[in-house]
C-alpha atoms as a printed R data frame, in Angstrom:
    type eleno elety resid chain resno       x       y      z
1   ATOM     1    CA   UNK     A     1  91.124 140.050 56.127
2   ATOM     2    CA   UNK     A     2  94.087 139.004 58.338
3   ATOM     3    CA   UNK     A     3  97.212 137.351 56.540
4   ATOM     4    CA   UNK     A     4 100.151 135.684 58.324
5   ATOM     5    CA   UNK     A     5 103.238 133.839 56.751
6   ATOM     6    CA   UNK     A     6 105.804 131.581 58.077
7   ATOM     7    CA   UNK     A     7 108.902 130.102 56.399
8   ATOM     8    CA   UNK     A     8 110.715 126.763 57.101
9   ATOM     9    CA   UNK     A     9 113.591 124.794 55.738
10  ATOM    10    CA   UNK     A    10 112.852 121.071 54.908
11  ATOM    11    CA   UNK     A    11 115.537 118.333 54.893
12  ATOM    12    CA   UNK     A    12 113.834 116.450 52.205
13  ATOM    13    CA   UNK     A    13 113.508 116.061 48.531
14  ATOM    14    CA   UNK     A    14 110.811 118.423 46.779
15  ATOM    15    CA   UNK     A    15 109.140 115.313 45.420
16  ATOM    16    CA   UNK     A    16 108.743 113.926 48.848
17  ATOM    17    CA   UNK     A    17 107.588 117.355 50.252
18  ATOM    18    CA   UNK     A    18 104.833 117.508 47.300
19  ATOM    19    CA   UNK     A    19 103.791 114.131 48.057
20  ATOM    20    CA   UNK     A    20 102.726 115.379 51.554
21  ATOM    21    CA   UNK     A    21 101.212 118.423 50.126
22  ATOM    22    CA   UNK     A    22  99.182 116.344 47.445
23  ATOM    23    CA   UNK     A    23  97.606 114.401 50.492
24  ATOM    24    CA   UNK     A    24  95.531 117.161 51.861
25  ATOM    25    CA   UNK     A    25  93.439 115.027 54.327
26  ATOM    26    CA   UNK     A    26  96.560 113.878 56.136
27  ATOM    27    CA   UNK     A    27  98.259 117.326 55.870
28  ATOM    28    CA   UNK     A    28  95.329 119.172 57.395
29  ATOM    29    CA   UNK     A    29  94.900 116.521 60.233
30  ATOM    30    CA   UNK     A    30  98.242 117.532 61.382
31  ATOM    31    CA   UNK     A    31  97.809 121.287 61.650
32  ATOM    32    CA   UNK     A    32  97.392 122.842 65.148
33  ATOM    33    CA   UNK     A    33  94.012 123.722 66.456
34  ATOM    34    CA   UNK     A    34  92.378 120.986 64.285
35  ATOM    35    CA   UNK     A    35  89.758 119.208 66.376
36  ATOM    36    CA   UNK     A    36  88.584 116.628 63.948
37  ATOM    37    CA   UNK     A    37  88.692 115.790 60.366
38  ATOM    38    CA   UNK     A    38  85.940 114.102 58.384
39  ATOM    39    CA   UNK     A    39  86.609 112.694 54.821
40  ATOM    40    CA   UNK     A    40  83.353 110.986 54.115
41  ATOM    41    CA   UNK     A    41  82.273 113.698 51.597
42  ATOM    42    CA   UNK     A    42  85.334 115.664 50.712
43  ATOM    43    CA   UNK     A    43  87.313 117.128 53.396
44  ATOM    44    CA   UNK     A    44  85.613 118.656 56.444
45  ATOM    45    CA   UNK     A    45  87.850 120.100 59.302
46  ATOM    46    CA   UNK     A    46  86.551 121.478 62.539
47  ATOM    47    CA   UNK     A    47  88.976 124.001 63.706
48  ATOM    48    CA   UNK     A    48  89.102 125.973 67.095
49  ATOM    49    CA   UNK     A    49  91.069 129.257 67.112
50  ATOM    50    CA   UNK     A    50  91.767 130.347 70.724
51  ATOM    51    CA   UNK     A    51  92.440 134.024 71.834
52  ATOM    52    CA   UNK     A    52  92.304 135.473 75.251
53  ATOM    53    CA   UNK     A    53  89.097 133.878 76.804
54  ATOM    54    CA   UNK     A    54  87.514 133.489 73.411
55  ATOM    55    CA   UNK     A    55  87.335 130.377 71.297
56  ATOM    56    CA   UNK     A    56  86.416 130.619 67.638
57  ATOM    57    CA   UNK     A    57  85.269 127.277 66.345
58  ATOM    58    CA   UNK     A    58  84.021 126.799 62.953
59  ATOM    59    CA   UNK     A    59  83.757 123.748 60.518
60  ATOM    60    CA   UNK     A    60  85.480 124.325 57.013
61  ATOM    61    CA   UNK     A    61  84.736 122.495 53.878
62  ATOM    62    CA   UNK     A    62  88.220 122.255 52.182
63  ATOM    63    CA   UNK     A    63  89.049 122.323 48.484
64  ATOM    64    CA   UNK     A    64  92.612 121.610 47.111
65  ATOM    65    CA   UNK     A    65  94.269 122.672 44.011
66  ATOM    66    CA   UNK     A    66  97.792 123.651 42.666
67  ATOM    67    CA   UNK     A    67  99.325 125.712 40.028
68  ATOM    68    CA   UNK     A    68 102.808 125.845 38.972
69  ATOM    69    CA   UNK     A    69 104.370 126.969 42.197
70  ATOM    70    CA   UNK     A    70 101.578 126.891 44.956
71  ATOM    71    CA   UNK     A    71  99.560 124.355 46.681
72  ATOM    72    CA   UNK     A    72  96.330 125.989 47.857
73  ATOM    73    CA   UNK     A    73  93.896 124.761 50.671
74  ATOM    74    CA   UNK     A    74  90.732 126.813 50.596
75  ATOM    75    CA   UNK     A    75  88.486 126.310 53.662
76  ATOM    76    CA   UNK     A    76  84.874 127.830 53.784
77  ATOM    77    CA   UNK     A    77  83.100 127.686 56.873
78  ATOM    78    CA   UNK     A    78  79.683 128.935 58.283
79  ATOM    79    CA   UNK     A    79  81.396 131.838 59.872
80  ATOM    80    CA   UNK     A    80  84.566 132.303 58.178
81  ATOM    81    CA   UNK     A    81  86.918 131.572 55.493
82  ATOM    82    CA   UNK     A    82  90.544 130.153 56.105
83  ATOM    83    CA   UNK     A    83  92.934 129.561 53.193
84  ATOM    84    CA   UNK     A    84  96.409 128.228 53.352
85  ATOM    85    CA   UNK     A    85  98.840 128.602 50.432
86  ATOM    86    CA   UNK     A    86 102.202 126.830 50.387
87  ATOM    87    CA   UNK     A    87 104.855 127.890 48.035
88  ATOM    88    CA   UNK     A    88 108.161 125.708 47.647
89  ATOM    89    CA   UNK     A    89 111.516 127.117 46.606
90  ATOM    90    CA   UNK     A    90 114.313 124.830 45.574
91  ATOM    91    CA   UNK     A    91 117.856 126.168 45.390
92  ATOM    92    CA   UNK     A    92 120.785 123.636 45.061
93  ATOM    93    CA   UNK     A    93 119.919 120.886 47.534
94  ATOM    94    CA   UNK     A    94 117.982 123.054 49.803
95  ATOM    95    CA   UNK     A    95 114.159 123.285 49.663
96  ATOM    96    CA   UNK     A    96 112.223 125.960 51.675
97  ATOM    97    CA   UNK     A    97 108.370 126.358 52.028
98  ATOM    98    CA   UNK     A    98 106.563 129.583 52.556
99  ATOM    99    CA   UNK     A    99 103.175 129.229 54.260
100 ATOM   100    CA   UNK     A   100 100.648 132.137 53.833
101 ATOM   101    CA   UNK     A   101  97.540 131.798 55.850
102 ATOM   102    CA   UNK     A   102  94.533 134.113 55.449
103 ATOM   103    CA   UNK     A   103  91.384 134.411 57.598
104 ATOM   104    CA   UNK     A   104  88.110 136.387 57.099
105 ATOM   105    CA   UNK     A   105  85.340 136.516 59.486
106 ATOM   106    CA   UNK     A   106  84.273 136.175 63.017
107 ATOM   107    CA   UNK     A   107  87.105 137.451 65.416
108 ATOM   108    CA   UNK     A   108  89.669 138.261 62.817
109 ATOM   109    CA   UNK     A   109  90.631 141.611 64.408
110 ATOM   110    CA   UNK     A   110  91.519 139.498 67.523
111 ATOM   111    CA   UNK     A   111  93.279 136.454 66.068
112 ATOM   112    CA   UNK     A   112  96.524 137.927 64.786
113 ATOM   113    CA   UNK     A   113  98.740 136.054 67.129
114 ATOM   114    CA   UNK     A   114  96.657 132.983 66.773
115 ATOM   115    CA   UNK     A   115  96.884 132.987 63.096
116 ATOM   116    CA   UNK     A   116 100.720 133.611 63.321
117 ATOM   117    CA   UNK     A   117 100.997 130.464 65.604
118 ATOM   118    CA   UNK     A   118  98.830 128.533 63.029
119 ATOM   119    CA   UNK     A   119 100.810 129.436 60.031
120 ATOM   120    CA   UNK     A   120 104.013 128.367 62.039
121 ATOM   121    CA   UNK     A   121 102.351 125.208 63.013
122 ATOM   122    CA   UNK     A   122 101.212 124.279 59.446
123 ATOM   123    CA   UNK     A   123 104.949 125.124 58.220
124 ATOM   124    CA   UNK     A   124 106.366 122.708 60.978
125 ATOM   125    CA   UNK     A   125 103.733 119.938 60.334
126 ATOM   126    CA   UNK     A   126 105.018 120.111 56.596
127 ATOM   127    CA   UNK     A   127 108.487 119.847 57.841
128 ATOM   128    CA   UNK     A   128 107.966 117.064 60.159
129 ATOM   129    CA   UNK     A   129 105.861 114.998 57.898
130 ATOM   130    CA   UNK     A   130 108.320 115.472 54.926
131 ATOM   131    CA   UNK     A   131 111.309 114.661 56.834
132 ATOM   132    CA   UNK     A   132 109.833 111.449 58.470
133 ATOM   133    CA   UNK     A   133 109.112 110.188 54.922
134 ATOM   134    CA   UNK     A   134 112.724 110.193 53.845
135 ATOM   135    CA   UNK     A   135 113.668 106.788 52.937
136 ATOM   136    CA   UNK     A   136 116.272 105.263 55.366
137 ATOM   137    CA   UNK     A   137 119.872 103.866 54.238
138 ATOM   138    CA   UNK     A   138 119.618 100.175 53.238
139 ATOM   139    CA   UNK     A   139 120.410  97.926 56.062
140 ATOM   140    CA   UNK     A   140 120.805  94.200 56.695
141 ATOM   141    CA   UNK     A   141 119.555  93.048 60.092
142 ATOM   142    CA   UNK     A   142 119.609  89.564 61.408
143 ATOM   143    CA   UNK     A   143 116.196  88.612 60.051
144 ATOM   144    CA   UNK     A   144 115.154  85.803 62.311
145 ATOM   145    CA   UNK     A   145 116.158  87.781 65.515
146 ATOM   146    CA   UNK     A   146 114.204  91.023 64.218
147 ATOM   147    CA   UNK     A   147 111.097  88.883 63.802
148 ATOM   148    CA   UNK     A   148 111.165  87.369 67.188
149 ATOM   149    CA   UNK     A   149 109.012  90.211 68.967
150 ATOM   150    CA   UNK     A   150 106.712  89.136 71.787
151 ATOM   151    CA   UNK     A   151 103.972  91.719 71.991
152 ATOM   152    CA   UNK     A   152 102.888  90.050 75.371
153 ATOM   153    CA   UNK     A   153 106.320  90.925 76.727
154 ATOM   154    CA   UNK     A   154 106.971  94.697 77.289
155 ATOM   155    CA   UNK     A   155 110.895  94.011 77.421
156 ATOM   156    CA   UNK     A   156 110.804  92.207 74.123
157 ATOM   157    CA   UNK     A   157 109.101  95.228 72.365
158 ATOM   158    CA   UNK     A   158 111.437  97.661 74.364
159 ATOM   159    CA   UNK     A   159 114.594  95.653 73.106
160 ATOM   160    CA   UNK     A   160 113.356  95.844 69.466
161 ATOM   161    CA   UNK     A   161 112.673  99.536 69.361
162 ATOM   162    CA   UNK     A   162 115.989 100.241 71.175
163 ATOM   163    CA   UNK     A   163 117.666  98.851 68.188
164 ATOM   164    CA   UNK     A   164 115.076 100.262 65.465
165 ATOM   165    CA   UNK     A   165 114.700 103.458 63.644
166 ATOM   166    CA   UNK     A   166 111.465 105.621 63.495
167 ATOM   167    CA   UNK     A   167 110.934 106.468 60.014
168 ATOM   168    CA   UNK     A   168 107.198 107.944 60.135
169 ATOM   169    CA   UNK     A   169 105.124 109.808 62.642
170 ATOM   170    CA   UNK     A   170 101.883 111.417 61.638
171 ATOM   171    CA   UNK     A   171  98.178 111.584 62.317
172 ATOM   172    CA   UNK     A   172  96.109 109.412 60.065
173 ATOM   173    CA   UNK     A   173  92.465 108.956 59.393
174 ATOM   174    CA   UNK     A   174  91.798 105.126 59.014
175 ATOM   175    CA   UNK     A   175  88.608 104.167 57.302
176 ATOM   176    CA   UNK     A   176  86.851 100.854 58.329
177 ATOM   177    CA   UNK     A   177  88.991  97.947 57.252
178 ATOM   178    CA   UNK     A   178  91.617 100.182 55.629
179 ATOM   179    CA   UNK     A   179  94.541 100.029 58.243
180 ATOM   180    CA   UNK     A   180  96.573  97.929 55.855
181 ATOM   181    CA   UNK     A   181  95.993 100.219 52.930
182 ATOM   182    CA   UNK     A   182  97.388 103.073 54.924
183 ATOM   183    CA   UNK     A   183 100.404 100.909 55.854
184 ATOM   184    CA   UNK     A   184 100.933  99.810 52.287
185 ATOM   185    CA   UNK     A   185 100.794 103.509 51.111
186 ATOM   186    CA   UNK     A   186 103.554 104.448 53.791
187 ATOM   187    CA   UNK     A   187 105.578 101.241 52.850
188 ATOM   188    CA   UNK     A   188 105.807 102.793 49.234
189 ATOM   189    CA   UNK     A   189 108.330 105.181 50.408
190 ATOM   190    CA   UNK     A   190 110.427 102.575 52.242
191 ATOM   191    CA   UNK     A   191 112.961 100.102 51.247
192 ATOM   192    CA   UNK     A   192 112.709  97.715 54.249
193 ATOM   193    CA   UNK     A   193 111.163  94.368 54.235
194 ATOM   194    CA   UNK     A   194 110.146  94.412 58.089
195 ATOM   195    CA   UNK     A   195 108.086  97.131 59.619
196 ATOM   196    CA   UNK     A   196 106.943  97.921 63.091
197 ATOM   197    CA   UNK     A   197 103.733  99.830 63.242
198 ATOM   198    CA   UNK     A   198 101.987 101.301 66.199
199 ATOM   199    CA   UNK     A   199  99.002 103.619 66.597
200 ATOM   200    CA   UNK     A   200  96.980 105.305 69.388
201 ATOM   201    CA   UNK     A   201  94.014 107.256 69.371
202 ATOM   202    CA   UNK     A   202  94.042 111.037 70.567
203 ATOM   203    CA   UNK     A   203  92.109 110.099 73.857
204 ATOM   204    CA   UNK     A   204  94.377 106.989 74.488
205 ATOM   205    CA   UNK     A   205  91.437 104.610 74.573
206 ATOM   206    CA   UNK     A   206  92.402 102.497 71.743
207 ATOM   207    CA   UNK     A   207  95.786 101.385 70.415
208 ATOM   208    CA   UNK     A   208  97.195  98.739 68.221
209 ATOM   209    CA   UNK     A   209 100.809  97.221 67.289
210 ATOM   210    CA   UNK     A   210 101.463  95.461 64.274
211 ATOM   211    CA   UNK     A   211 104.782  93.536 63.054
212 ATOM   212    CA   UNK     A   212 104.746  93.002 59.170
213 ATOM   213    CA   UNK     A   213 107.101  91.287 56.633
214 ATOM   214    CA   UNK     A   214 106.329  92.728 53.264
215 ATOM   215    CA   UNK     A   215 102.422  92.296 53.302
216 ATOM   216    CA   UNK     A   216 102.364  89.510 55.866
217 ATOM   217    CA   UNK     A   217 101.160  89.999 59.220
218 ATOM   218    CA   UNK     A   218 103.520  88.380 61.747
219 ATOM   219    CA   UNK     A   219 101.969  89.586 65.033
220 ATOM   220    CA   UNK     A   220  99.191  91.946 66.106
221 ATOM   221    CA   UNK     A   221  98.054  93.533 69.340
222 ATOM   222    CA   UNK     A   222  94.866  95.509 69.660
223 ATOM   223    CA   UNK     A   223  93.569  97.361 72.779
224 ATOM   224    CA   UNK     A   224  90.252  99.044 73.621
225 ATOM   225    CA   UNK     A   225  87.798  99.273 76.385
226 ATOM   226    CA   UNK     A   226  87.422  95.559 76.373
227 ATOM   227    CA   UNK     A   227  90.932  94.686 77.102
228 ATOM   228    CA   UNK     A   228  94.172  93.791 75.048
229 ATOM   229    CA   UNK     A   229  94.201  90.871 72.531
230 ATOM   230    CA   UNK     A   230  97.518  89.690 71.169
231 ATOM   231    CA   UNK     A   231  97.872  87.255 68.124
232 ATOM   232    CA   UNK     A   232 101.005  85.789 66.832
233 ATOM   233    CA   UNK     A   233 100.589  84.499 63.428
234 ATOM   234    CA   UNK     A   234 101.756  80.777 63.143
235 ATOM   235    CA   UNK     A   235  98.817  79.173 61.258
236 ATOM   236    CA   UNK     A   236  95.857  79.924 58.957
237 ATOM   237    CA   UNK     A   237  93.370  80.353 61.842
238 ATOM   238    CA   UNK     A   238  95.611  82.860 63.388
239 ATOM   239    CA   UNK     A   239  95.964  84.818 60.243
240 ATOM   240    CA   UNK     A   240  92.131  85.206 60.328
241 ATOM   241    CA   UNK     A   241  92.112  86.259 63.995
242 ATOM   242    CA   UNK     A   242  94.765  88.740 63.167
243 ATOM   243    CA   UNK     A   243  92.972  90.316 60.124
244 ATOM   244    CA   UNK     A   244  89.772  90.516 62.441
245 ATOM   245    CA   UNK     A   245  91.696  92.591 64.922
246 ATOM   246    CA   UNK     A   246  93.352  94.802 62.212
247 ATOM   247    CA   UNK     A   247  89.856  95.543 60.890
248 ATOM   248    CA   UNK     A   248  88.795  97.052 64.130
249 ATOM   249    CA   UNK     A   249  91.137  99.970 63.824
250 ATOM   250    CA   UNK     A   250  89.137 102.902 62.676
251 ATOM   251    CA   UNK     A   251  89.220 106.619 63.138
252 ATOM   252    CA   UNK     A   252  91.983 109.097 63.753
253 ATOM   253    CA   UNK     A   253  95.143 107.350 65.098
254 ATOM   254    CA   UNK     A   254  98.799 108.814 65.646
255 ATOM   255    CA   UNK     A   255 100.625 106.223 63.773
256 ATOM   256    CA   UNK     A   256 104.292 105.535 64.200
257 ATOM   257    CA   UNK     A   257 106.520 103.273 61.957
258 ATOM   258    CA   UNK     A   258 109.874 101.733 62.962
259 ATOM   259    CA   UNK     A   259 112.368  99.820 60.782
260 ATOM   260    CA   UNK     A   260 114.886  97.544 62.270
261 ATOM   261    CA   UNK     A   261 118.664  98.759 61.972
262 ATOM   262    CA   UNK     A   262 121.467  96.387 61.273
263 ATOM   263    CA   UNK     A   263 122.576  94.429 64.279
264 ATOM   264    CA   UNK     A   264 119.219  93.925 65.815
């Protein structure tokens, strides 16, 4: 069995870090070498480990459990076993994490360097996800100006983003009709009333943009192979159209969340 470890300092509270660790589907989705994740029956992740000219691919059925100081992700594949153990250490205001990765199975004697990079990548994913969830300082933007974003005008969007702050970025598995559930879960960590959310698939063929005030959809843009559709919600009929567009978002999306900064 091969074992590799990696350590990382995380500029986030330990409760925030545990929140990331306690969402194994999202956490595993953001690991390097992960090809796809299926959550229909538990958590199944297809992972391809490259080394020299070889590519060791397996599909792992992951189980997650924790004890007093460890979060454990045990993956059982058809040809190998892959387990990640994350241990948190809190000292004064600093939090560090140790990621221990163990691998047993096909190619284990060749994969030393690859597993080292995987352990480092898992540690980096934990750091990035945790730090992106830190709540921003309360701000008081000019609300009406903030909400005047025209998705049909690239300059309007660019002007908004130039005066906004990204507070989250991560790969999410969106179930059919569940995009708003994903966003509301992210909103639970934020204090801002207005959110600008964008998402794009890994192959770039589909994307969306969404402007929200609390749970109210203000505008939405959806792009797929059939073209781009933009709806600005000013009436009940447009609300229905916006919800229909949002319901089309399904699958793995890289999701970014911005909040307006004071003075927008």
